[in-house]
Coordinates of C-alpha atoms and ligand atoms in Angstrom, one line a residue:
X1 CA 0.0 0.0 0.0
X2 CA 1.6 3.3 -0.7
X3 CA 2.5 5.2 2.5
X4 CA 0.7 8.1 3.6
X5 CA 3.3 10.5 2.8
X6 CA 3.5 9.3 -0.8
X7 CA 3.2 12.6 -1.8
X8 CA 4.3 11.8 -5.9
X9 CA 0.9 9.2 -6.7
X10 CA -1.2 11.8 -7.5
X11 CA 1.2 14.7 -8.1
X12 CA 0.9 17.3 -11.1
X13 CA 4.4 18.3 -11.7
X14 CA 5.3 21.0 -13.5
X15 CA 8.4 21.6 -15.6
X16 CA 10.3 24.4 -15.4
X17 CA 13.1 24.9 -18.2
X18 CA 15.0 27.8 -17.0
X19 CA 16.7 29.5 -19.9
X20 CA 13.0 30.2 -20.9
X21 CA 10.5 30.8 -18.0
X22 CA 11.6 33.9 -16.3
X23 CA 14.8 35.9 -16.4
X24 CA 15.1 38.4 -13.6
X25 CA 17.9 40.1 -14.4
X26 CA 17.8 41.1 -18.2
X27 CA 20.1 39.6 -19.7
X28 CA 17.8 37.3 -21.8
X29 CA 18.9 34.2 -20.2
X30 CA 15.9 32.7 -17.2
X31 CA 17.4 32.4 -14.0
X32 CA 16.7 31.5 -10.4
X33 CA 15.3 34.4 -8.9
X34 CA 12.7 34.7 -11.5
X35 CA 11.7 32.0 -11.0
X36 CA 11.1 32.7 -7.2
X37 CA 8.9 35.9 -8.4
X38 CA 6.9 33.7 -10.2
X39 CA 6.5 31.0 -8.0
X40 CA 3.1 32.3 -6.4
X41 CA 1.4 32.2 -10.0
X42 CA 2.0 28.5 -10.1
X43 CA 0.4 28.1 -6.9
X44 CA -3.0 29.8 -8.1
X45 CA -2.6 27.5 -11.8
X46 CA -2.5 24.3 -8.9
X47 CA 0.1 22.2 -9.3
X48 CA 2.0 20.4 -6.5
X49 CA 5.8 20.5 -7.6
X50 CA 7.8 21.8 -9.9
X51 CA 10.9 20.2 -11.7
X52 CA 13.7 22.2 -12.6
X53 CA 15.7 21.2 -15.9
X54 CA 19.6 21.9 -15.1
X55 CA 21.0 25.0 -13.7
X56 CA 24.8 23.7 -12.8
X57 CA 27.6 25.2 -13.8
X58 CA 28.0 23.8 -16.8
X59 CA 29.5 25.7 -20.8
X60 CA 26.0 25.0 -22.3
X61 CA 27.0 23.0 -25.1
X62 CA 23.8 21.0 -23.9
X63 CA 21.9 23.9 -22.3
X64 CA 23.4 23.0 -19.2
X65 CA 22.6 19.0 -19.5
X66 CA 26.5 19.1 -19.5
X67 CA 27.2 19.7 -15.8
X68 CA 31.0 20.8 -15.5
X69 CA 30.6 21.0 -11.7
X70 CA 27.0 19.5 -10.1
X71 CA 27.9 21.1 -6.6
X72 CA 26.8 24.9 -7.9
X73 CA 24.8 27.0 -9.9
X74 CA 25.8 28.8 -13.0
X75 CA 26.2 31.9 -12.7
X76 CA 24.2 32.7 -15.6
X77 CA 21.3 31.4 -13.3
X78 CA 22.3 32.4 -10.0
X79 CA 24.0 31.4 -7.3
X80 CA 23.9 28.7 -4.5
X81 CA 21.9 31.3 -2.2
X82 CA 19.5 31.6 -5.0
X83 CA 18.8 28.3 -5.2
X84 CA 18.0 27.7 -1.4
X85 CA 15.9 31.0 -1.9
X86 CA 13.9 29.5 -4.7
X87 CA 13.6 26.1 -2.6
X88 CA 12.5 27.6 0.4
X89 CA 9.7 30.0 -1.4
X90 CA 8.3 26.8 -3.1
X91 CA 8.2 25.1 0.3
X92 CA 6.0 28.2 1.4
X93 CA 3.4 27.9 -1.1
X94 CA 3.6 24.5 -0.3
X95 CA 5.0 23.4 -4.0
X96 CA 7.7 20.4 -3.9
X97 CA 11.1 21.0 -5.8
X98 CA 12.7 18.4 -8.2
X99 CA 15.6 18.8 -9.7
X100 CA 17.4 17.5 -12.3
X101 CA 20.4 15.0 -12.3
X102 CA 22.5 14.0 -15.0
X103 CA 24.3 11.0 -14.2
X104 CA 25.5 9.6 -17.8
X105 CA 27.8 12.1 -18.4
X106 CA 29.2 15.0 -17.6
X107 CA 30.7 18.1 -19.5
X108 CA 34.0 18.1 -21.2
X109 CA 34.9 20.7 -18.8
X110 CA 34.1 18.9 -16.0
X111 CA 37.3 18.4 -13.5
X112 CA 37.3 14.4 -13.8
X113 CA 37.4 15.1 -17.5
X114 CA 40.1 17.8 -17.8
X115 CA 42.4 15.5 -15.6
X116 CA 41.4 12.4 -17.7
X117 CA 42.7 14.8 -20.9
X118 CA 46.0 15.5 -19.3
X119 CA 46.8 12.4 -17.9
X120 CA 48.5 9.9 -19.9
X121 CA 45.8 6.6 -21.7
X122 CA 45.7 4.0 -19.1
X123 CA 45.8 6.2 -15.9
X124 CA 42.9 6.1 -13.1
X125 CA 42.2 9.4 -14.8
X126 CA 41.0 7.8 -17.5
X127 CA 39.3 5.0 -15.9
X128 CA 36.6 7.2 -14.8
X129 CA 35.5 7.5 -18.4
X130 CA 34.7 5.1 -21.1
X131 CA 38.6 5.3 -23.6
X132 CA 39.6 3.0 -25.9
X133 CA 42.7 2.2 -28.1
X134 CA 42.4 1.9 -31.4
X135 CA 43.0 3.3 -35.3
X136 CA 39.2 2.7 -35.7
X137 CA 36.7 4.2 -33.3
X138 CA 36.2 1.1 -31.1
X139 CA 32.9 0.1 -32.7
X140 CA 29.7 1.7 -34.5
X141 CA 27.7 3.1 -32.2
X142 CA 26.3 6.4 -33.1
X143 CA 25.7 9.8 -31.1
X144 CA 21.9 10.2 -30.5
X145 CA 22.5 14.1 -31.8
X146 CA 24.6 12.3 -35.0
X147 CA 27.5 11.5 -36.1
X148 CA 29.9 8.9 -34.3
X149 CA 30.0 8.4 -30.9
X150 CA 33.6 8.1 -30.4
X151 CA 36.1 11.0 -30.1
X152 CA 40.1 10.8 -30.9
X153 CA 42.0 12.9 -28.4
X154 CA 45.4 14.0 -29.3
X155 CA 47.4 11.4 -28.1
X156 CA 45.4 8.7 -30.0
X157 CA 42.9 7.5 -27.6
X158 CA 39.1 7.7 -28.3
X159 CA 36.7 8.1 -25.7
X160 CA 32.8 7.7 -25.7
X161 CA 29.9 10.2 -26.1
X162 CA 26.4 9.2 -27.0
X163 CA 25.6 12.7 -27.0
X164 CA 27.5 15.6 -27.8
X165 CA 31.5 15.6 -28.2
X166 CA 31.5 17.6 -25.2
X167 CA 29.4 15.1 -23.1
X168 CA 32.1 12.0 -22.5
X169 CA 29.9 9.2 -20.5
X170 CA 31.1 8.2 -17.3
X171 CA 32.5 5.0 -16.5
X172 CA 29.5 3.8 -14.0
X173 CA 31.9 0.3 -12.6
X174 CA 34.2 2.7 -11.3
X175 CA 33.7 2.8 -7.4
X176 CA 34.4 6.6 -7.4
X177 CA 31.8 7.5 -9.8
X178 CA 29.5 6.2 -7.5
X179 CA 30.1 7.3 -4.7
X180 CA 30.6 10.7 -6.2
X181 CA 27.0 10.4 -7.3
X182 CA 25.6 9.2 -4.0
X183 CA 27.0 12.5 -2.1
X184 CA 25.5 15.0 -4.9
X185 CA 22.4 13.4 -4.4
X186 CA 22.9 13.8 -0.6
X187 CA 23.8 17.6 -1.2
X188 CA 20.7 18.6 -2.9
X189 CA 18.8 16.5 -0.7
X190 CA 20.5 18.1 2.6
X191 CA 19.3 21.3 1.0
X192 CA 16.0 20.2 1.0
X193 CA 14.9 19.4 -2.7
X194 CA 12.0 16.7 -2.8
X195 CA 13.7 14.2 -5.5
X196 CA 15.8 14.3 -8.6
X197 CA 14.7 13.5 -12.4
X198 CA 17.0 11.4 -13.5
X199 CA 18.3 12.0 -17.0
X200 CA 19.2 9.5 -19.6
X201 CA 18.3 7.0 -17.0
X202 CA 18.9 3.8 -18.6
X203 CA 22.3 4.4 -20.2
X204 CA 24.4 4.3 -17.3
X205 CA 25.7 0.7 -17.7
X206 CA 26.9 -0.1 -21.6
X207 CA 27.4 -4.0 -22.3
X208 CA 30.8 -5.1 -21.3
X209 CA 32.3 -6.0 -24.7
X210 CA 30.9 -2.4 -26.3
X211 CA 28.9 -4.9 -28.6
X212 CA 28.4 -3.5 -32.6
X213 CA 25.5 -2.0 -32.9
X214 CA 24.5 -0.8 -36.9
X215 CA 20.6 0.4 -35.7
X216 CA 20.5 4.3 -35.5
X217 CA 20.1 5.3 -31.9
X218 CA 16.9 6.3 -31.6
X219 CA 16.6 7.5 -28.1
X220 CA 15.0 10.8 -28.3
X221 CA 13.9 10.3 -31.6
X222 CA 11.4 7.6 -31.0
X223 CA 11.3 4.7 -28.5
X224 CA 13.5 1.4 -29.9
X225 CA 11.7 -1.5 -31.6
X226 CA 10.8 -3.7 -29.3
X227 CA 13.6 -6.6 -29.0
X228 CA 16.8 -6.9 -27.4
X229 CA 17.7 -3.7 -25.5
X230 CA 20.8 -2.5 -27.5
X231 CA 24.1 -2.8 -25.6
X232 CA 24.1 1.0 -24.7
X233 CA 20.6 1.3 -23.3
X234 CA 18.5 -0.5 -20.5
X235 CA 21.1 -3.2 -19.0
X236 CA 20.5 -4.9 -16.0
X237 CA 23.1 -3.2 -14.4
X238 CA 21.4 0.4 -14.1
X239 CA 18.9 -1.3 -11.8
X240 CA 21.0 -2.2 -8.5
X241 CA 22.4 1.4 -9.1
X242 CA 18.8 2.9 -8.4
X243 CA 18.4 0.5 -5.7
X244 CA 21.3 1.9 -4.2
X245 CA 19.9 6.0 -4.7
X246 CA 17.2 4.7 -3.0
X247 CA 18.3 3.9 0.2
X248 CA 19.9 7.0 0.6
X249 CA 16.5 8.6 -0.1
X250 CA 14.5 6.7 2.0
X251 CA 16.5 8.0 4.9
X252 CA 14.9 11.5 4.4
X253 CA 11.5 12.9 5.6
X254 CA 9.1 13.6 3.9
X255 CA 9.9 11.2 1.4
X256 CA 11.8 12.6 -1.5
X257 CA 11.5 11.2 -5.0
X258 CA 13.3 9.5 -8.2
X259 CA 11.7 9.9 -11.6
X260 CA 13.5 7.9 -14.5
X261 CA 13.8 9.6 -18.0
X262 CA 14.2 6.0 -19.6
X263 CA 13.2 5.8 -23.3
X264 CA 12.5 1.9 -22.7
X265 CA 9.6 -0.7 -24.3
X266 CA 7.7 -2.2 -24.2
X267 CA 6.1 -0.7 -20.8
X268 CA 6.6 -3.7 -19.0
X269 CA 10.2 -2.9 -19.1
X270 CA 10.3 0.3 -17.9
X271 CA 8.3 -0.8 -14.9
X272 CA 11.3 -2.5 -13.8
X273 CA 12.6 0.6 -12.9
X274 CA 9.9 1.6 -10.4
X275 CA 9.4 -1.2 -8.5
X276 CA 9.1 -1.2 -4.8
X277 CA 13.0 -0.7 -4.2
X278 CA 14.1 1.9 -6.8
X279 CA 12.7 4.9 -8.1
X280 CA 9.1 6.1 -7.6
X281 CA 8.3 7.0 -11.2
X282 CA 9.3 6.8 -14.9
X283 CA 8.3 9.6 -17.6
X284 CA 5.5 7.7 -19.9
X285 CA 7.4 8.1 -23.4
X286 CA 5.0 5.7 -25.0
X287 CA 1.5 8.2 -24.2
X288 CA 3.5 11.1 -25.4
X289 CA 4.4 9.3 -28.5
X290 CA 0.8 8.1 -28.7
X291 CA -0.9 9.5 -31.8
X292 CA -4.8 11.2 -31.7
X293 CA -6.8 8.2 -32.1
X294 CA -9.1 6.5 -29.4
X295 CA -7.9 3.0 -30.1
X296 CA -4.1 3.9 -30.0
X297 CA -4.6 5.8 -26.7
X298 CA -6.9 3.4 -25.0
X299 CA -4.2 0.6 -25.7
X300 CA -1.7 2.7 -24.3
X301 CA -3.7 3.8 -20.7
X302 CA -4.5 0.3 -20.4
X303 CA -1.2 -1.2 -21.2
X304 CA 0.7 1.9 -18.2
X305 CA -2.2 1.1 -16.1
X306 CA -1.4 -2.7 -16.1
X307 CA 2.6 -2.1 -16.2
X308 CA 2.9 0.4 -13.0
X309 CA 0.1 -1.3 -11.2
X310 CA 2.0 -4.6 -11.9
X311 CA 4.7 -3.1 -9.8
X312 CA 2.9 -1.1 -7.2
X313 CA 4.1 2.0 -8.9
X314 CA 2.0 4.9 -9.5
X315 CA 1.2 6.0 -13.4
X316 CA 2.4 8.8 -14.6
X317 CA 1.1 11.1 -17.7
X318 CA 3.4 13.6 -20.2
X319 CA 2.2 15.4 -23.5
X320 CA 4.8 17.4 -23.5
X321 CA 8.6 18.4 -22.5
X322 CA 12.1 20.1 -23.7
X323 CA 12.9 17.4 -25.9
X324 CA 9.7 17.0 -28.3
X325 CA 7.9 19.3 -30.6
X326 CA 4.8 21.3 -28.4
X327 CA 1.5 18.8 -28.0
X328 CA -0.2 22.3 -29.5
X329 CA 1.9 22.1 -32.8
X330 CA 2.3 17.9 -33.1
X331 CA -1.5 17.5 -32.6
X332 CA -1.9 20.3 -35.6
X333 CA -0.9 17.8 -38.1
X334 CA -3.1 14.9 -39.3
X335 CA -3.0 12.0 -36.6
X336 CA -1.3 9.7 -38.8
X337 CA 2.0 11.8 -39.0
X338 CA 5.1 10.5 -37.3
X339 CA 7.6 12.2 -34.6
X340 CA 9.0 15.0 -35.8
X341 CA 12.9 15.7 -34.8
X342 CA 11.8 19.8 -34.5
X343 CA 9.9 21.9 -37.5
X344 CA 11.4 25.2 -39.2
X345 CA 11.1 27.3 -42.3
X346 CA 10.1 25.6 -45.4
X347 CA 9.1 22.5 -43.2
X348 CA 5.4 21.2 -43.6
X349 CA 3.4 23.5 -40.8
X350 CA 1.0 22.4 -38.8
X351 CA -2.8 23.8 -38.9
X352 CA -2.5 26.0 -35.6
X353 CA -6.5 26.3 -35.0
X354 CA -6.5 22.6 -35.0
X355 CA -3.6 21.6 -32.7
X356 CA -4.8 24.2 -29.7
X357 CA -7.9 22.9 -29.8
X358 CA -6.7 19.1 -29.8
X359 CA -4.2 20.2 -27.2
X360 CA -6.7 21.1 -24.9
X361 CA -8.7 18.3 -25.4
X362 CA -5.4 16.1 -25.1
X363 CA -4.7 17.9 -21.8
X364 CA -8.1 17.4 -20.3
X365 CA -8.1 13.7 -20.8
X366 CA -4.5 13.8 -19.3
X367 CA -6.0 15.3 -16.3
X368 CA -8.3 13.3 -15.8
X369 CA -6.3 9.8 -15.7
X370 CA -6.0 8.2 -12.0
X371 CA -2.0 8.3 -11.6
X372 CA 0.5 11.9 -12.2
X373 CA 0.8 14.0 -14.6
X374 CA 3.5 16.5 -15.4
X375 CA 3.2 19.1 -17.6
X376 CA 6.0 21.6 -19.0
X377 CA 5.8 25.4 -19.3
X378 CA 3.3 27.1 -21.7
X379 CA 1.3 24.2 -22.5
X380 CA -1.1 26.0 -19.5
X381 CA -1.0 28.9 -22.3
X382 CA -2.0 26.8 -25.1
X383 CA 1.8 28.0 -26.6
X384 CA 2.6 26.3 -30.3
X385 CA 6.2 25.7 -31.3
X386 CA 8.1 28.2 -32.8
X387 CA 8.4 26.8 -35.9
X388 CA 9.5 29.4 -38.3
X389 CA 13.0 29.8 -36.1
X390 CA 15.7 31.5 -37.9
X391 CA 18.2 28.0 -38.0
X392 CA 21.0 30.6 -37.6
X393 CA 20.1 31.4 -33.7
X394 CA 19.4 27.4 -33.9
X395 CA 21.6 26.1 -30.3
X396 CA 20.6 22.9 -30.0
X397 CA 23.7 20.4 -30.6
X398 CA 21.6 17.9 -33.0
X399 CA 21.0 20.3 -35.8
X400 CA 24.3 20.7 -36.5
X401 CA 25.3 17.1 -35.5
X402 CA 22.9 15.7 -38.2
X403 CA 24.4 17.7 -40.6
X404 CA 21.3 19.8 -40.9
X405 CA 18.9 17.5 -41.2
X406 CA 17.1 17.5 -38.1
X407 CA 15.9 20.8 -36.5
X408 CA 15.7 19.6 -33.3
X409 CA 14.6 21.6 -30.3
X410 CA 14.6 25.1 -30.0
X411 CA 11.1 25.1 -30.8
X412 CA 10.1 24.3 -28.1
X413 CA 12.7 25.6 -25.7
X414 CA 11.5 30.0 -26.7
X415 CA 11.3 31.9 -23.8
X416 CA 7.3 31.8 -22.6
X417 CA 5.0 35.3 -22.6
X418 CA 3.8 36.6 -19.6
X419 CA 2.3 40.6 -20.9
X420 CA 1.3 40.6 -24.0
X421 CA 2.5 44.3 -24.7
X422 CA 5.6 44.2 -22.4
X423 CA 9.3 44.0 -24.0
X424 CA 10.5 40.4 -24.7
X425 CA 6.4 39.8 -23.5
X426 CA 7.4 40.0 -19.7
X427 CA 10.0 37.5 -19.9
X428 CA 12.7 39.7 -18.5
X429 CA 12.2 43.5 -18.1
X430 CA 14.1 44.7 -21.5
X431 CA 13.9 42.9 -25.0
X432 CA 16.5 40.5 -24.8
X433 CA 15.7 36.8 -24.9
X434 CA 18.0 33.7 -25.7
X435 CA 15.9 32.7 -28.7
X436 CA 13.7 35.1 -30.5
X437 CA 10.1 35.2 -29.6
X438 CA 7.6 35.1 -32.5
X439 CA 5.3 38.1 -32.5
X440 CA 2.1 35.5 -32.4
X441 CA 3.2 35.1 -28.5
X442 CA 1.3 38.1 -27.7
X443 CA -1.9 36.4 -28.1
X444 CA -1.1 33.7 -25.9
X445 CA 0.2 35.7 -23.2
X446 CA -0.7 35.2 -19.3
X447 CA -2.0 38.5 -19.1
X448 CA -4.2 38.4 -22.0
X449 CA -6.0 34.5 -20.4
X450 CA -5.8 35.0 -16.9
X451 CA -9.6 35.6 -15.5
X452 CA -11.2 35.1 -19.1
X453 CA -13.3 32.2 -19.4
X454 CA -12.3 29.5 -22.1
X455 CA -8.9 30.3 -22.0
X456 CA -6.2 28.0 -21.5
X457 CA -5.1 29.1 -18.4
X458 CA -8.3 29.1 -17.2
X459 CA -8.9 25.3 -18.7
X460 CA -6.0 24.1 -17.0
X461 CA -6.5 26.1 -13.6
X462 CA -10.2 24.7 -13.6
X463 CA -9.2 21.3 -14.5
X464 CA -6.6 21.1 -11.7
X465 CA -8.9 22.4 -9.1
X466 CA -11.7 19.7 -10.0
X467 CA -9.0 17.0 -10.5
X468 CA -7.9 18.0 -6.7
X469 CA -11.6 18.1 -5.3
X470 CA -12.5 14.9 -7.0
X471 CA -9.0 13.1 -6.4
X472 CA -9.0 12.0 -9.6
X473 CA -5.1 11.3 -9.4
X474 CA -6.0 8.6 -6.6
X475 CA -8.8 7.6 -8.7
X476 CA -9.3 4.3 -10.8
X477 CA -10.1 4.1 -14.5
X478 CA -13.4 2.2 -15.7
X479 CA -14.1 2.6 -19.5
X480 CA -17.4 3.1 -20.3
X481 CA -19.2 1.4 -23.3
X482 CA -19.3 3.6 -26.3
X483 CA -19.5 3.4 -29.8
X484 CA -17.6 4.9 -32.5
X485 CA -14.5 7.3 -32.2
X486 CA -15.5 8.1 -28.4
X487 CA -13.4 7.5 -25.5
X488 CA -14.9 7.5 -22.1
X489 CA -14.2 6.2 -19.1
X490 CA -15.3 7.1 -15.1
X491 CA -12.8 7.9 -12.8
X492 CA -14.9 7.7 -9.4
X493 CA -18.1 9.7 -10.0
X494 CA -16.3 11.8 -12.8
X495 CA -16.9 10.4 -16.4
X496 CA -14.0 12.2 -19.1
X497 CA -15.4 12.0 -22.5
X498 CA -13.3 13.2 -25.8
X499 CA -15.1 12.8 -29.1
X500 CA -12.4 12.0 -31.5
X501 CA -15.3 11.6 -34.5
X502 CA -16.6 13.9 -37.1
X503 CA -20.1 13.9 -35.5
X504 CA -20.8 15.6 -32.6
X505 CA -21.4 12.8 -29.2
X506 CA -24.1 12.5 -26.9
X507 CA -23.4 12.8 -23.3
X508 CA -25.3 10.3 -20.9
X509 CA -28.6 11.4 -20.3
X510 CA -28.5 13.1 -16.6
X511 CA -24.8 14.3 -16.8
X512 CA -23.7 17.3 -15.4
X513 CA -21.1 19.0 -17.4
X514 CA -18.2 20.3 -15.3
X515 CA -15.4 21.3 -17.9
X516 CA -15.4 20.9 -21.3
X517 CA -12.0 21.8 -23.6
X518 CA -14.7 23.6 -26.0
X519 CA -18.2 24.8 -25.8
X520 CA -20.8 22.4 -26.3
X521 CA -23.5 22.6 -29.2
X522 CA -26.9 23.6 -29.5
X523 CA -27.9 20.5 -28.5
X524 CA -25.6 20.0 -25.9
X525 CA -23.1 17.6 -27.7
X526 CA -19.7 16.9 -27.3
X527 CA -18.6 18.3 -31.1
X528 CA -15.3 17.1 -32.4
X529 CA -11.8 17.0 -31.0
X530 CA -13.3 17.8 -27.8
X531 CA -13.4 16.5 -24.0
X532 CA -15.7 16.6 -21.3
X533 CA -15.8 16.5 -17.9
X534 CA -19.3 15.5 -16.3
X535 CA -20.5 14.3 -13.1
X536 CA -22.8 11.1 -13.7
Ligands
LIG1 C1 17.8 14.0 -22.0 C2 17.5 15.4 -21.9 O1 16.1 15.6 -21.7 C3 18.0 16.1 -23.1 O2 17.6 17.4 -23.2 C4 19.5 16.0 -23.2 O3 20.0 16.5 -24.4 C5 19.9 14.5 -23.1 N1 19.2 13.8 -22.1 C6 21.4 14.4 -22.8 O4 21.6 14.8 -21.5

């Protein structure tokens, strides 16, 4: 039975990216402390934590998921003190902190590395990386931004990175590397963070022999066929790992929690890593990836409903995150279109009208499902991709790693509008902003939705507030016989409805509408691409 304190079942979590959600001190870059101003408006949207992607010190060649030192905060952020600020003001609007750890690998610039660079091949230096002799990179494996992922240094040597050349993985059967983990977790934890999402979360352990592997590496790009976990991803070693990190948590109170970023199937699999001894959730990859159709996204509920419950864990929900084009853009193109690796100029663009209004629908059958959902900043503002970004202000490593042939992820990574007619739309208090704002971001600025019914913000804040008085997040899922492209189901005395169909859908006779994503018709239908919540 989950504990009393287990705080994480039911949780909405809400992702902050910092570059992008507020940036206090002009410079055009988010940072902690405006974060901390803004903390109070996440209270009144109603979420219970919020994650914070990486704000290390760290040269950014990964917006900051290369951590050159894990102990501190970049300065382009803030500082130590601002963090603790930060973490203490969520604490007082009674809002958990999660932060991000990157365990994989860490930044070229990283201490362990520099040493490992000036130390001869074959010193402990080394051994806390992955190098390798050879006149041939030591086998095929490829860089999930592109391109090989080996690197020659200058005395021959080659050493591994399945991201960027500046991200060398870490040699996880080296005793120090461990232990070195297990004491950063215990220094954000002493500062009082509430768990860590762990990134890249099944590629710690690589098979011993560094077996040939021709497949593309698809991680990020779409889950892996199902089969044989490649020798880079999802060995059984990660597991006693996480079994480890969990001991070390569970001597905190209140509990504090591990979330796996594991892109891992079938979901059977990546319930592995939330069973009863290691971490307390996994992101669910496979309903993100999930296109608009009922049957495709019943199959999927059911088969995270089954897999979790399987192994006590709780379910967790995601539509959208740093990594993947906006739900409000991907659901703008017809359902039968594949993951896109990022949209720009002269790429096919998506119908806007139709992907907000899909989104929202999307979003209120998320919120409704018994388990946690997290959601990542703007999607409360119905915000699109940018996907008309210049590729010359383009920083994210994969475009120029595939040799320009993925965009990759700036899209969805713009800094997000608060005022609609202030500079850089109340991002920061002059014009400056890491990655140029389109000029449609006026429209879905905070100030222009907050207290104006049918909004976005208004959707999500309403939806949150019902979810929380009806405890839908504790609930359990019954589907409810229906016919056609309709997918219903009751969670307790709630029944979610979304009409997928081209005619509009008839609610039960009797039900009370609570929240719909759209206004009903005439007749008091559920018209197209729309959800409903109704108390039956
Ligand atoms: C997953 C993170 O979400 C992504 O942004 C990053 O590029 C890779 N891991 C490498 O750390």
């Amino acid at each position: 039975m989950p504990s009393t304190d287990a705080w994480w079942r039911d949780a909405v979590i809400y992702q902050i990216y910092p570059r992008s959600f507020a940036d206090a001190n002009g410079d055009g870059m988010g940072d902690l402390p405006g974060i901390t101003t803004r903390l109070p408006r996440l209270r009144e949207l109603g979420i219970d934590a919020v994650w914070l992607s990486p704000f290390y010190v760290s040269p950014q060649h990964d917006a900051g998921y290369d951590v050159a030192d894990y102990r501190d905060v970049d300065p382009r952020f803030g500082s130590l003190g601002d963090a603790d600020k930060l973490i203490a003001t969520a604490h007082d609007h009674g809002l958990k902190v999660i932060v991000d750890l990157v365990p994989n690998h860490t930044s070229s610039e990283h201490a362990w590395f520099r040493a490992a660079l000036a130390a001869p091949p074959g010193s402990p230096e080394r051994e806390r990386y992955i190098f390798r002799d050879g006149a041939e990179p030591p086998n095929s494996w490829q860089s999930v931004f592109g391109g090989s992922a080996w690197q020659r240094t200058d005395d021959g040597q080659w050493y591994l990175h399945l991201f960027d050349v500046s991200q060398p993985d870490l040699n996880w059967d080296h005793p120090e590397v461990r232990a070195e983990f297990l004491d950063i977790l215990r220094f954000w934890l002493d500062r009082g963070v509430d768990g860590f999402r762990v990134d890249v979360a099944h590629g710690l352990i690589k098979d011993a022999d560094l077996t040939d592997w021709t497949q593309p590496s698809v991680v990020l790009g779409g889950l892996d066929p199902v089969g044989p976990p490649p020798p880079m991803w999802d060995q059984e070693g990660v597991h006693e790992i996480y079994r480890e990190w969990r001991t070390v948590l569970d001597g905190y109170s209140p509990a504090r929690i591990l979330v796996a970023e594991a892109w891992v199937q079938p979901e059977e699999r990546l319930a592995r890593y939330v069973r009863p001894d290691e971490m307390h959730q996994a992101f669910n990859f496979p309903y993100l990836e999930a296109p608009w159709l009922p049957a495709e996204l019943r199959a999927v509920i059911d088969s995270s409903l089954a897999a979790t419950g399987a192994v006590g864990a709780t379910t967790t929900w995601v539509l959208s995150n740093h990594d993947v084009v906006r739900h409000a853009s991907r659901l703008g193109f017809p359902a039968e279109t594949g993951r896109k690796p990022g949209i720009g100029i002269g790429d096919p663009q998506p119908d806007t009208g139709l992907g907000l209004r899909r989104a929202r629908a999307a979003s209120l059958l998320m919120l409704g499902l018994p388990g946690s959902a997290y959601l990542y900043q703007g999607e409360e503002l119905g915000l699109p991709e940018h996907t008309t970004l210049a590729d010359e202000v383009r920083e994210d490593p994969a475009w120029e790693r595939s040799g320009h042939t993925e965009r990759g992820r700036d899209g969805c990574r713009v800094p997000i509008p608060w005022e609609a007619d202030a500079p850089s739309y109340g991002f920061g208090p002059g014009d400056d902003s890491w990655l140029p704002q389109p000029a449609i971001w006026a429209e879905y600025a905070l100030d222009r939705q907050i207290g104006v019914a049918g909004s976005t913000w208004e959707l999500y804040r309403s939806a949150l507030a019902a979810r929380r008085e009806h405890d839908l997040g504790n609930g359990a899922l019954v589907w409810s016989a229906t016919e056609g492209d309709v997918l219903a189901f009751r969670n307790g005395e709630i029944l979610v409805l979304t009409n997928f169909g081209q005619e509009a859908a008839e609610l039960p006779s009797g039900a009370r509408v609570l929240l719909s994503s759209e206004p009903l018709d005439g007749d008091g239908r559920v018209p197209t691409d729309v959800t409903v919540w109704a108390a039956v």
